[in-house]
XYZ file of C-alpha atoms in Angstrom:
612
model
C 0.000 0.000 0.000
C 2.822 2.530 1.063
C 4.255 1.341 -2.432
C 1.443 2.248 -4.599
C 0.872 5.413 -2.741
C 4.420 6.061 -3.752
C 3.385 5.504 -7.453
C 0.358 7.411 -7.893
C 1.530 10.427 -6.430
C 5.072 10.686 -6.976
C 7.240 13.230 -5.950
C 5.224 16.234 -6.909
C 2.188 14.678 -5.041
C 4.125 13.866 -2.161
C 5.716 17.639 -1.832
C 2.713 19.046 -2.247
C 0.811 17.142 0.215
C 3.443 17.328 2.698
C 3.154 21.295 2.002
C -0.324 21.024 2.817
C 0.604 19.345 6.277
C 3.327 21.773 7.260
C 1.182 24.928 6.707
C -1.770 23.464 8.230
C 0.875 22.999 11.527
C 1.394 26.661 10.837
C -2.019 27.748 10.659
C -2.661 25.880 14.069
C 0.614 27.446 15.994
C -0.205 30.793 14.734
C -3.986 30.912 16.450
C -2.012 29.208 19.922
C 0.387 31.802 19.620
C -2.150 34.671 19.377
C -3.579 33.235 22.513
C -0.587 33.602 24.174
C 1.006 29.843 24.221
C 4.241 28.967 23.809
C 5.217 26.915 21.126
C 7.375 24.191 20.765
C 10.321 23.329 19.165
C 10.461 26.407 16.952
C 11.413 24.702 13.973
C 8.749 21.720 13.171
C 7.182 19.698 10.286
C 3.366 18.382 11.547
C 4.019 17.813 15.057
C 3.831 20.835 17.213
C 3.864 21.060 21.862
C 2.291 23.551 23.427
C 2.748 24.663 27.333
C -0.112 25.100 29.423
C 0.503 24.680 32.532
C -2.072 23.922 35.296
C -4.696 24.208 32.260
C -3.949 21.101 30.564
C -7.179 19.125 31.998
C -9.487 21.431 31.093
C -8.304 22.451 27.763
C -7.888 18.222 26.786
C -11.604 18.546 28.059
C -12.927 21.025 26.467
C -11.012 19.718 23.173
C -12.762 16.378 23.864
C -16.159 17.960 24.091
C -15.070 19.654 20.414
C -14.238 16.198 19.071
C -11.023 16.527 19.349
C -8.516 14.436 21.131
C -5.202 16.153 22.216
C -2.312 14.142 23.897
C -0.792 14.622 27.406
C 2.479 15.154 27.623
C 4.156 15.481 31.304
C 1.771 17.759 33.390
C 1.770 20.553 31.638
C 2.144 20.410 28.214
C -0.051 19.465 25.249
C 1.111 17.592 21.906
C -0.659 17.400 18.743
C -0.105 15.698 15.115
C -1.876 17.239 11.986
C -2.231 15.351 8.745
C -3.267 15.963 5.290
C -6.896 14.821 6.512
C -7.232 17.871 8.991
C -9.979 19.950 8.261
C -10.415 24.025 8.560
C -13.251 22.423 11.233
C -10.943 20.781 13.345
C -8.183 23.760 13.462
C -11.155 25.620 14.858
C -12.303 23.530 17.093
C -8.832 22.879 18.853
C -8.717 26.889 18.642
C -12.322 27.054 20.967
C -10.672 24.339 23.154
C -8.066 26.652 24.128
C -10.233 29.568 24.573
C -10.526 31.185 20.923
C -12.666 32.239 18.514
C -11.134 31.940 14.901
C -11.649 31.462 11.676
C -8.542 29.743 9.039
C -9.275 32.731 7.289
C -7.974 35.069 9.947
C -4.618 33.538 9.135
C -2.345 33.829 6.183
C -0.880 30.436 5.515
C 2.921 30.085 5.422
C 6.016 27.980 5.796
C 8.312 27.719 9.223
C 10.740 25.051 7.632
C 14.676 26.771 7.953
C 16.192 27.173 4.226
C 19.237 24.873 4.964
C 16.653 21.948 5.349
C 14.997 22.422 2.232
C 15.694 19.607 -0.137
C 16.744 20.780 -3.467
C 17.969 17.441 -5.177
C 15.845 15.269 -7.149
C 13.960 12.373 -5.853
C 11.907 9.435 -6.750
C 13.376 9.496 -10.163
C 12.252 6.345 -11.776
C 9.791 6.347 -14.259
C 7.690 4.504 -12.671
C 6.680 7.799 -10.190
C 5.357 9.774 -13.297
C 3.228 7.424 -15.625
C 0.731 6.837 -13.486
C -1.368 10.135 -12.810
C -4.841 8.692 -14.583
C -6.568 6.084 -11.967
C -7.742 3.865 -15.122
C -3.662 3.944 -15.854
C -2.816 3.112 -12.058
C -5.143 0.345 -11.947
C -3.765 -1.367 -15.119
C -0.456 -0.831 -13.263
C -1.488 -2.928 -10.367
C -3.558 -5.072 -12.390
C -0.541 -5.975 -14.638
C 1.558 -6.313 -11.639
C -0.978 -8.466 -10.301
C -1.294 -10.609 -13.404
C 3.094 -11.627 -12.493
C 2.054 -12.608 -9.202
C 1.634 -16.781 -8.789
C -0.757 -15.631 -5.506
C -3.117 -18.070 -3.862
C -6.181 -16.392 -6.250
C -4.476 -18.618 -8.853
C -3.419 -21.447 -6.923
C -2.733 -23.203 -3.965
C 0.339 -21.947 -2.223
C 2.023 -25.325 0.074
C 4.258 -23.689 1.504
C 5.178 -26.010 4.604
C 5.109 -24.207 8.128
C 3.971 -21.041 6.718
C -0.228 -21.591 6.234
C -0.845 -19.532 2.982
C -4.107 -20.645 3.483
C -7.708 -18.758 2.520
C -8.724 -15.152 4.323
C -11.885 -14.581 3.124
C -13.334 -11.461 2.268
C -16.172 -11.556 4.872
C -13.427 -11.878 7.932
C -11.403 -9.099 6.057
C -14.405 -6.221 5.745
C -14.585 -5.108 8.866
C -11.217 -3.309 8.995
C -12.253 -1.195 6.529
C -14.893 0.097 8.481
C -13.427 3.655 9.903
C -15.118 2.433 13.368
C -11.880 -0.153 13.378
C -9.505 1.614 11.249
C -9.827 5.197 12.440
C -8.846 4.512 16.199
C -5.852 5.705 16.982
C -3.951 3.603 19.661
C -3.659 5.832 22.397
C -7.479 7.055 22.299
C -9.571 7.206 26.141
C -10.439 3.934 26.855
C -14.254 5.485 27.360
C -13.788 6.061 23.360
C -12.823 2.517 22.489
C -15.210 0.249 24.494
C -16.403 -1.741 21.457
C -12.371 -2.329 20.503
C -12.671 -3.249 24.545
C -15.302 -5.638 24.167
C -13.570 -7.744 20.744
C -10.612 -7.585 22.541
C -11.917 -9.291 25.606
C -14.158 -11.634 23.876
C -11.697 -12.923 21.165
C -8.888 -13.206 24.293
C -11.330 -15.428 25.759
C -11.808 -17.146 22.594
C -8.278 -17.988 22.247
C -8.048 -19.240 26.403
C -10.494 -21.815 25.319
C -8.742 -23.185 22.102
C -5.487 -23.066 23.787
C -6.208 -24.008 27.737
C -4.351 -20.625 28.604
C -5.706 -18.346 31.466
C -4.740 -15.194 29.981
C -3.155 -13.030 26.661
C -1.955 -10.619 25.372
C -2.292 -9.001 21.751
C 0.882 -6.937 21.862
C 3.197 -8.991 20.106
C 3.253 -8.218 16.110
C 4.816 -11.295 14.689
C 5.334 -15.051 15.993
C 9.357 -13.905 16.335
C 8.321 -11.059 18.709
C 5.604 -13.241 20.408
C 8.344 -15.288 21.574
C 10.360 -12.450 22.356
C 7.247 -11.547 24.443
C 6.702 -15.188 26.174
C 10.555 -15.534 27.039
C 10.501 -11.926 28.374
C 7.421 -13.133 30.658
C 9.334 -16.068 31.774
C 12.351 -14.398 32.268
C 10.354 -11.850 34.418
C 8.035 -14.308 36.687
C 11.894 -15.871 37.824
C 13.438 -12.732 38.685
C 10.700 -11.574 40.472
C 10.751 -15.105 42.234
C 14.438 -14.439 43.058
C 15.159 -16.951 40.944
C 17.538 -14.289 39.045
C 20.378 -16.922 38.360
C 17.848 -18.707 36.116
C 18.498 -18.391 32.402
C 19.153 -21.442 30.742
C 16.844 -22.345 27.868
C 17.018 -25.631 26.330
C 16.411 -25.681 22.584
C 16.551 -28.797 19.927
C 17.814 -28.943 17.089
C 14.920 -29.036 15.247
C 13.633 -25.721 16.512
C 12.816 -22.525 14.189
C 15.604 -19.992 13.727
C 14.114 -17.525 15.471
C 13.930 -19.887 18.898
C 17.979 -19.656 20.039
C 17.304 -15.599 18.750
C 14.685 -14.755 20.639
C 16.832 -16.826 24.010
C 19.846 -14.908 23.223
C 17.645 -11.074 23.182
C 16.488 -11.798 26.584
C 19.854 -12.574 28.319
C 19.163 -17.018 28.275
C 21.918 -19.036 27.497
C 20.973 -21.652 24.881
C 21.933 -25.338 25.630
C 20.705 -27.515 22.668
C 19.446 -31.106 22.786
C 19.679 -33.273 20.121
C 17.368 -34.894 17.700
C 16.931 -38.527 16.815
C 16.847 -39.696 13.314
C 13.254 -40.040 13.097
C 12.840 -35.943 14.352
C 11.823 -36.461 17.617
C 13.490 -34.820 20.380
C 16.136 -36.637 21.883
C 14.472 -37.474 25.538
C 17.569 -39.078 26.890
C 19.622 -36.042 25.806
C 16.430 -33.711 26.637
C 16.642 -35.102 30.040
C 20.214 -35.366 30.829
C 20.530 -31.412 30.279
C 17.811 -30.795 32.339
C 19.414 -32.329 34.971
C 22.897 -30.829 34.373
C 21.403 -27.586 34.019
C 18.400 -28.025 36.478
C 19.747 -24.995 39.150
C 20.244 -22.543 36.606
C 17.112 -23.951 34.494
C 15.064 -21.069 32.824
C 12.909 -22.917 30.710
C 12.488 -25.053 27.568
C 11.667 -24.148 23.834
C 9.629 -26.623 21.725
C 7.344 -26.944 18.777
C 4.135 -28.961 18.604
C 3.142 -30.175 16.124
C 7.308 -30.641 15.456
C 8.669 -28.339 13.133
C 9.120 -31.529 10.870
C 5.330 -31.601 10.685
C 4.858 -34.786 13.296
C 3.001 -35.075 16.655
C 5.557 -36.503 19.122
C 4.305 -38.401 21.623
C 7.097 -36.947 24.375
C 5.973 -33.763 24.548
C 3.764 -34.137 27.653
C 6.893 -35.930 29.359
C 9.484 -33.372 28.118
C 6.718 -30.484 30.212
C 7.529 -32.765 33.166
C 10.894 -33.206 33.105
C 11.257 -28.869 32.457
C 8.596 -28.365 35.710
C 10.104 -31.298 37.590
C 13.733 -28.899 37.456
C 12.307 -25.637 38.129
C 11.806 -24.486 34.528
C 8.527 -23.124 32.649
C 7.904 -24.950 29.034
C 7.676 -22.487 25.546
C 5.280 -24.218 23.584
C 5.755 -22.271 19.866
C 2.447 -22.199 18.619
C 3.191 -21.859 14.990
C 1.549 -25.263 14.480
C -1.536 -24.334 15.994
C -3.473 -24.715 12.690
C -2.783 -28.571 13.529
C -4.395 -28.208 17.086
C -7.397 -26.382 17.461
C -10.238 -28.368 18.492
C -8.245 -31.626 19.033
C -5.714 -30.633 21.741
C -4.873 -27.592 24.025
C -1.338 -26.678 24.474
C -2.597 -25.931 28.157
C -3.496 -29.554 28.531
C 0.100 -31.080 27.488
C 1.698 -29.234 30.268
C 2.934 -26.010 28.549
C 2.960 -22.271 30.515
C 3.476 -19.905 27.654
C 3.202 -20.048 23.475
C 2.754 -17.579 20.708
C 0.209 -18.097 18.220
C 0.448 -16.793 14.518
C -2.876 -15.339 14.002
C -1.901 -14.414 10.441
C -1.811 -18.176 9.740
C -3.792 -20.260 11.623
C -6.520 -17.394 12.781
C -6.447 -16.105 9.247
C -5.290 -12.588 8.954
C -2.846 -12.477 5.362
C 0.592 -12.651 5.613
C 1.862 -13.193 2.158
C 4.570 -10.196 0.995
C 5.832 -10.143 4.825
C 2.642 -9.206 7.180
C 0.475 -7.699 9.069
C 1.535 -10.195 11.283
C -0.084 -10.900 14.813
C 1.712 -13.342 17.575
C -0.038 -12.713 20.940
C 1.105 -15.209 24.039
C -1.152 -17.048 26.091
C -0.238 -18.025 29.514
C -1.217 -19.534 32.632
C -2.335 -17.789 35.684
C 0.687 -18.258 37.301
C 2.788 -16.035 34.733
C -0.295 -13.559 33.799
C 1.025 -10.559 35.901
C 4.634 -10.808 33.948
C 2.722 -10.130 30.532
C 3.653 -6.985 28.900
C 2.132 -3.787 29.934
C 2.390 -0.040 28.859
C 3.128 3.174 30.363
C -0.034 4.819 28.247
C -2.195 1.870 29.756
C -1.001 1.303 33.307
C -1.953 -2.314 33.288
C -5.629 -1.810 32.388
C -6.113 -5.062 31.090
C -2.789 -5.562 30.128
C 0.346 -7.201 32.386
C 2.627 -5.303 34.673
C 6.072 -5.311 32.468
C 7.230 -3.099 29.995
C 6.054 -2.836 26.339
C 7.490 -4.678 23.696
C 5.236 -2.983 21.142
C 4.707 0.944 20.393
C 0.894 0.014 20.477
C -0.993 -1.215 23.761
C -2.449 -4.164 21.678
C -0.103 -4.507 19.029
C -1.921 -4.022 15.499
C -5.584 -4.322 16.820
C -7.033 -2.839 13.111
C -6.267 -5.886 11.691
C -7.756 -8.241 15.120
C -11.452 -8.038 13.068
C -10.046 -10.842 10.807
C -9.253 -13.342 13.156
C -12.752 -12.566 15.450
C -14.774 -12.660 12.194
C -12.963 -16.441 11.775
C -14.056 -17.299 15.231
C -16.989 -15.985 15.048
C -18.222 -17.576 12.103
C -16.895 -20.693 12.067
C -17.605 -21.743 15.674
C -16.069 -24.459 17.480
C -17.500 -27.208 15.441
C -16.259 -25.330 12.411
C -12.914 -24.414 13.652
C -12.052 -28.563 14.814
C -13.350 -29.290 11.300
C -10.832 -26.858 9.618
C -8.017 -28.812 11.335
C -9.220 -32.578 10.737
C -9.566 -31.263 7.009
C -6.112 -29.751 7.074
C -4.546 -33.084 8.791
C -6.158 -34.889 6.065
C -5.557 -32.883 2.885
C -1.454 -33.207 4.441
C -1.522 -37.799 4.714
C -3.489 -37.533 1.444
C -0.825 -35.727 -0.675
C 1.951 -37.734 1.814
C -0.085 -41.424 0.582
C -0.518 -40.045 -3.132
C 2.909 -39.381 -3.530
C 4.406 -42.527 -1.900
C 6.303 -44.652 -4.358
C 7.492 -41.630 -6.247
C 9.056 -39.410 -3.404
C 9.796 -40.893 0.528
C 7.931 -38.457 3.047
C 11.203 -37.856 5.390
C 9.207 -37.756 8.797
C 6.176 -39.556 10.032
C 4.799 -40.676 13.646
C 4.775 -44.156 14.600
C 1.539 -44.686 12.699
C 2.812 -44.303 9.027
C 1.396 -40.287 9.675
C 2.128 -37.041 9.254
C 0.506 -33.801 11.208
C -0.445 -31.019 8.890
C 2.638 -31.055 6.261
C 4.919 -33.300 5.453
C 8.704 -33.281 4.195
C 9.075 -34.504 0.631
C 12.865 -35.663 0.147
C 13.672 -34.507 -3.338
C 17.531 -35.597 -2.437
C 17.386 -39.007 -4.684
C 16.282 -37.280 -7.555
C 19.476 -35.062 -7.458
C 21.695 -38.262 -6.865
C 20.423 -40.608 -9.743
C 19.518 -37.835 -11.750
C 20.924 -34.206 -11.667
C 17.597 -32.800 -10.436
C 17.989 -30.763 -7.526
C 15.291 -29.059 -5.069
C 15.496 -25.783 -7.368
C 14.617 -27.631 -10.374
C 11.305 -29.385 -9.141
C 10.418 -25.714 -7.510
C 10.856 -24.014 -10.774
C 9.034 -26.930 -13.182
C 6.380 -26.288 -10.507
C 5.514 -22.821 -11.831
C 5.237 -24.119 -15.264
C 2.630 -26.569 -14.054
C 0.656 -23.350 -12.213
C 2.078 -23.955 -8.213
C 4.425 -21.798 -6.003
C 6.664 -23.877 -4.608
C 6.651 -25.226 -1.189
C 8.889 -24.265 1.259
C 12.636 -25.124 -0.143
C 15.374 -26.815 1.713
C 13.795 -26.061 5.011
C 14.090 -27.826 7.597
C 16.270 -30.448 6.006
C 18.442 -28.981 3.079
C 17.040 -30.191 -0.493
C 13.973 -31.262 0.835
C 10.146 -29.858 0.094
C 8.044 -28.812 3.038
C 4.549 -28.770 1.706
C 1.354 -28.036 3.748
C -2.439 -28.024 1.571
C -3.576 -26.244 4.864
C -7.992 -27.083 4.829
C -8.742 -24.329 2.191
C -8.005 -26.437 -0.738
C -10.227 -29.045 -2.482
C -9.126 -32.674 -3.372
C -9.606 -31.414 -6.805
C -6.598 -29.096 -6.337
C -4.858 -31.267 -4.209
C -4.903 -33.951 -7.203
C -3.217 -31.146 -9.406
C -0.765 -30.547 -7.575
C 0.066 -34.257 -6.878
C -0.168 -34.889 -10.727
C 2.573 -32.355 -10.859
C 4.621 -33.977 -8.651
C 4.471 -37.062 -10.366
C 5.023 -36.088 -13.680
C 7.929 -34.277 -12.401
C 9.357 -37.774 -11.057
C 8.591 -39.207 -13.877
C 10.603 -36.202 -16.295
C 13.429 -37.078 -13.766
C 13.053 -40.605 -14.643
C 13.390 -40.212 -18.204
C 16.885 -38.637 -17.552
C 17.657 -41.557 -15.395
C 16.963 -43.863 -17.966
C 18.508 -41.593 -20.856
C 15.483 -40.741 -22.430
C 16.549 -36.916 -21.939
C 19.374 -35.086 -21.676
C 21.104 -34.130 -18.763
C 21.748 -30.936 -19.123
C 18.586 -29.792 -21.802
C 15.265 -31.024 -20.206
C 11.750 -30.083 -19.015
C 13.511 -29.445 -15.366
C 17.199 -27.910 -16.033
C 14.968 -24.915 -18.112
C 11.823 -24.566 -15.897
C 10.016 -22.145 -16.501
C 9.114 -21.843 -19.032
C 8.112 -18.310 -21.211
C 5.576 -17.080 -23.782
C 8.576 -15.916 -25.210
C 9.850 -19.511 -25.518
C 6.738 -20.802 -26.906
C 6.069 -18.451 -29.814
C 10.236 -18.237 -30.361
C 12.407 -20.150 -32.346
C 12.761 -23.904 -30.815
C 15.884 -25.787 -30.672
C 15.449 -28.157 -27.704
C 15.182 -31.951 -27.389
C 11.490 -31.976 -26.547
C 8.093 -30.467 -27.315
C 6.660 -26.977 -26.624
C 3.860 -28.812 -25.223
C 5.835 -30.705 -22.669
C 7.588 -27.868 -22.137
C 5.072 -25.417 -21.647
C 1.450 -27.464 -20.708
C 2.596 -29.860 -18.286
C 0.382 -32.352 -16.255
C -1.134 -29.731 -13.592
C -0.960 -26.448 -15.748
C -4.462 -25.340 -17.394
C -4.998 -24.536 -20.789
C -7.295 -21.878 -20.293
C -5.814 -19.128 -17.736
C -2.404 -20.706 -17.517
C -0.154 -18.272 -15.208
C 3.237 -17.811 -17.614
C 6.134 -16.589 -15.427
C 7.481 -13.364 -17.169
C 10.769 -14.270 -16.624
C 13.283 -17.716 -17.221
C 15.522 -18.902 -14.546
C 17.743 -17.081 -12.974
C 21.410 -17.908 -11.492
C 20.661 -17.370 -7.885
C 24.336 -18.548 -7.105
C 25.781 -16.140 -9.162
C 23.748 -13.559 -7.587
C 24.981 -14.662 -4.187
C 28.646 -14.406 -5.482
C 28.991 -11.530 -7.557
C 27.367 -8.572 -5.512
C 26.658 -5.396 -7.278
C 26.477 -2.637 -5.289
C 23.987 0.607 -6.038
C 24.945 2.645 -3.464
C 26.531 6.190 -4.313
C 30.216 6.239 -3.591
C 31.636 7.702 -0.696
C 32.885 11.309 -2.326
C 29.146 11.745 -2.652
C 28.100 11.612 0.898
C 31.431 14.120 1.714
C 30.493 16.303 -0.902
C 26.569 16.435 0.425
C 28.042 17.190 3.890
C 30.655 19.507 2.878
């Protein structure tokens, strides 16, 4: 969105609505100074303070009864933020809240920035920021941008451990209703009680699924959710006096972001091993407990595993952690495989994160909004985070880890709307179907490609790891090459070479139908079977289907010099004939890309010469 606002504006729109700001600003410090305020800093852009001493409750009262909310700052000063939405209406009305009577016309507009900060060089340059002034232009910009995109309105997207799974347009309305978007985050609470009441009611939602006594929504990704949950933990010791305790016990298995988030809270990370099969190592799990049990912080695990399997330790490795003095991280990232079947209360856990931008439904594709509040028990609710603006109403006693009280709440609509509609039958039927979809692709594709992980049963949780690693040893074709033939057949790739290297982490998640399912399983085979004709010599190493996925409209209407068929090259089992998605590009040398940096930036004499 920033992006596109960017592009239809460009860098005449952007001055001159930035103008527009800045002498509105101006407008509103020349009526406070007539009234005799003070105004601070003296040089500013929108942002202005004003001092008013011991009439700072009554003039943030009298502004309220105007419509207008004004921020506190210490206890006696005012702060206030103009945009290019600010009316001549509201100027006024902030004027009458401090006691005066005029009109924008009584004032001559005019600038206050200092020459020296003036920008005189050229900006937003590209071509892109001037050929798209006309809307019916700008929205065959997006449109044609759009049309590039392999995006799950095309087709499913499996990518394993991430959920790119459906967010319909019923849970997404609501925050475009100004009653959600227009809040601003620091708002009385007396002006936010029906934010108040979703708040509370999906918090309670979210106890139930998970068997937690308490949350918070503060947290705006699954990384900073744990961030949030270790800080909690971290926080219910010391306040214990248990301040020697910061050990955190992390397998091998775990996502990246685990030994991070350990290491930005001040815990040593002690790892555990990982048996063959993916499990946790319980021996190992159990013999650093005990080595480790007096300075024991807590544990770090993932359920379902992060190779997609429900191990049957978990409840044990909760005992073992409690049974030393520690507190148990569940990561809820695999929630998705959970809800309605089992609580991460119930297995013994005291604190997880849950993605609601993948299992609760609000998008995440392109890098966010992301949501990952924390649930805990009651025993670690008063160590969730607070804020200063909030003073623990409703929120925990420690410091913020967000700018926001709760986060991104705009974008909490999505994930109640889910609730809401789909109920608790609805929402244990959501993650049956996605278990399901997940053994069904794992049982079609046996034979043709081992799944790498699967419980004692012959099954696999929610995704499964495809090991593409044989094709690459009796054939040539690596994990790149079946991603990229993918596209030609009309599917994104699952997740690549995590978290086994050359190895396909795919997850159908419940939105798709078996008839998509089937497509994309009659892509994979075909694909084994493409690899099998170079393993018999029916195609060449180096010049096949695979080595020159994907495959172009510019290759199909072009001149042809290549061992097999347009057809098989560019209509492959999977791809429709009608509304195929053509990548605009071939391959690419990712390698080289990695090895041969190019570097944009301006040389150094530039940045002397600007400063000079």
């Amino acid at each position: 969105m920033a992006s596109m606002y960017g592009v239809f504006h460009g860098p005449q729109g952007l001055k001159a609505i930035a103008q527009q700001v800045h002498k509105k600003a101006v407008l509103m410090a020349k009526g406070l100074e007539k009234l005799g305020y003070t105004i601070e800093p003296e040089n500013f852009f929108d942002t202005i303070t004003v001092d008013v001493g011991h009439m700072q409750g009554l003039i943030m009262r009298a502004a309220v009864a105007e419509g207008v909310n004004l921020r506190k700052i210490g206890e006696t000063k005012i702060g206030m933020s103009l945009d290019e939405r600010t009316r001549p209406a509201t100027l006024e009305a902030v004027w009458r809240a401090f006691g005066g009577k005029f009109k924008v016309s009584d004032f001559e507009p005019s600038y206050r920035l200092p020459a020296a900060l003036l920008r005189k060089s050229d900006y937003m340059t590209h071509p892109i920021f001037h050929m798209n002034r006309a809307e019916s232009e700008m929205t065959r910009y997006i449109r044609r941008l759009s049309d590039r995109d392999l995006a799950l309105d095309r087709a499913m997207i499996p990518l394993g451990s991430c959920t790119m799974k459906l967010n319909a347009t019923a849970e997404m309305l609501p925050i475009t209703w100004p009653e959600f978007s227009d809040i601003h985050p620091f708002v009385p609470a007396d002006q936010a009680l029906g934010y108040k009441e979703m708040l509370d009611d999906l918090s309670a939602k979210l106890c139930q699924v998970t068997g937690y006594d308490a949350f918070s929504m503060q947290p705006n990704s699954g990384a900073q959710g744990e961030y949030a949950g270790l800080l909690t933990i971290r926080n219910y010791h010391i306040a214990n006096g248990d301040t020697h305790r910061d050990v955190c016990l992390i397998p091998t298995s775990a996502h990246g972001t685990n030994p991070a988030s350990a290491q930005m809270v001040g815990m040593k990370v002690v790892v555990v091993k990982v048996r063959d099969n993916g499990d946790i190592d319980l021996d190992d799990f159990r013999a650093k407990a005990e080595q480790y049990a007096a300075n024991l912080s807590c544990c770090m695990i993932t359920y379902p595993s992060t190779h997609g399997v429900f191990e049957e330790t978990a409840k044990e490795i909760c005992e073992i952690t409690h049974s030393h003095g520690g507190q148990v991280y569940l990561d809820g990232a695999n929630m998705n495989a959970m809800v309605g079947l089992s609580r991460p209360g119930d297995i013994g856990s005291d604190v997880s994160h849950l993605n609601l931008h993948k299992t609760f439904c609000i998008p995440h594709g392109g890098g966010g909004p992301g949501m990952g509040p924390i649930g805990v028990k009651a025993h670690l609710a008063p160590y969730l985070p607070g804020h200063p603006e909030f003073d623990g109403q409703g929120l925990g006693l420690q410091g913020a880890v967000s700018a926001a009280p709760f986060g991104s709440p705009s974008i909490l609509p999505i994930s109640w709307s889910y609730c809401l509609m789909m109920g608790g039958e609805g929402l244990t039927q959501a993650t049956k179907v996605a278990i399901l979809n997940a053994n069904y692709i794992a049982a079609r594709l046996k034979g043709s490609y081992d799944v790498l992980y699967k419980s004692e049963a012959g099954r696999v949780a929610h995704e499964c790891i495809i090991d593409t690693r044989p094709l690459n040893a009796s054939a040539g074709v690596t994990v790149d090459d079946v991603a990229k033939r993918l596209i030609d057949c009309g599917f994104h790739a699952p997740t690549m070479s995590w978290p086994v290297a050359g190895t396909l982490m795919i997850e159908p998640t419940e939105s798709e139908t078996k008839a998509e399912i089937d497509r994309f399983c009659d892509a994979m085979l075909a694909i084994r079977e493409e690899a099998r004709d170079i393993e018999e010599g029916r195609s060449d190493k180096l010049n096949n289907p695979l080595k020159n996925a994907p495959h172009t409209v510019e290759d199909l209407v072009g001149e042809w010099d290549r061992p097999y068929s347009r057809e098989q090259a560019c209509f492959p089992p999977g791809s429709f004939r009608v509304d195929k998605y053509w990548s605009s590009v071939n391959r690419i040398d990712n390698v080289y890309g990695d090895r041969n940096l190019v570097c944009t930036c301006p040389p150094l004499e530039d940045y002397a010469e600007a400063a000079e």
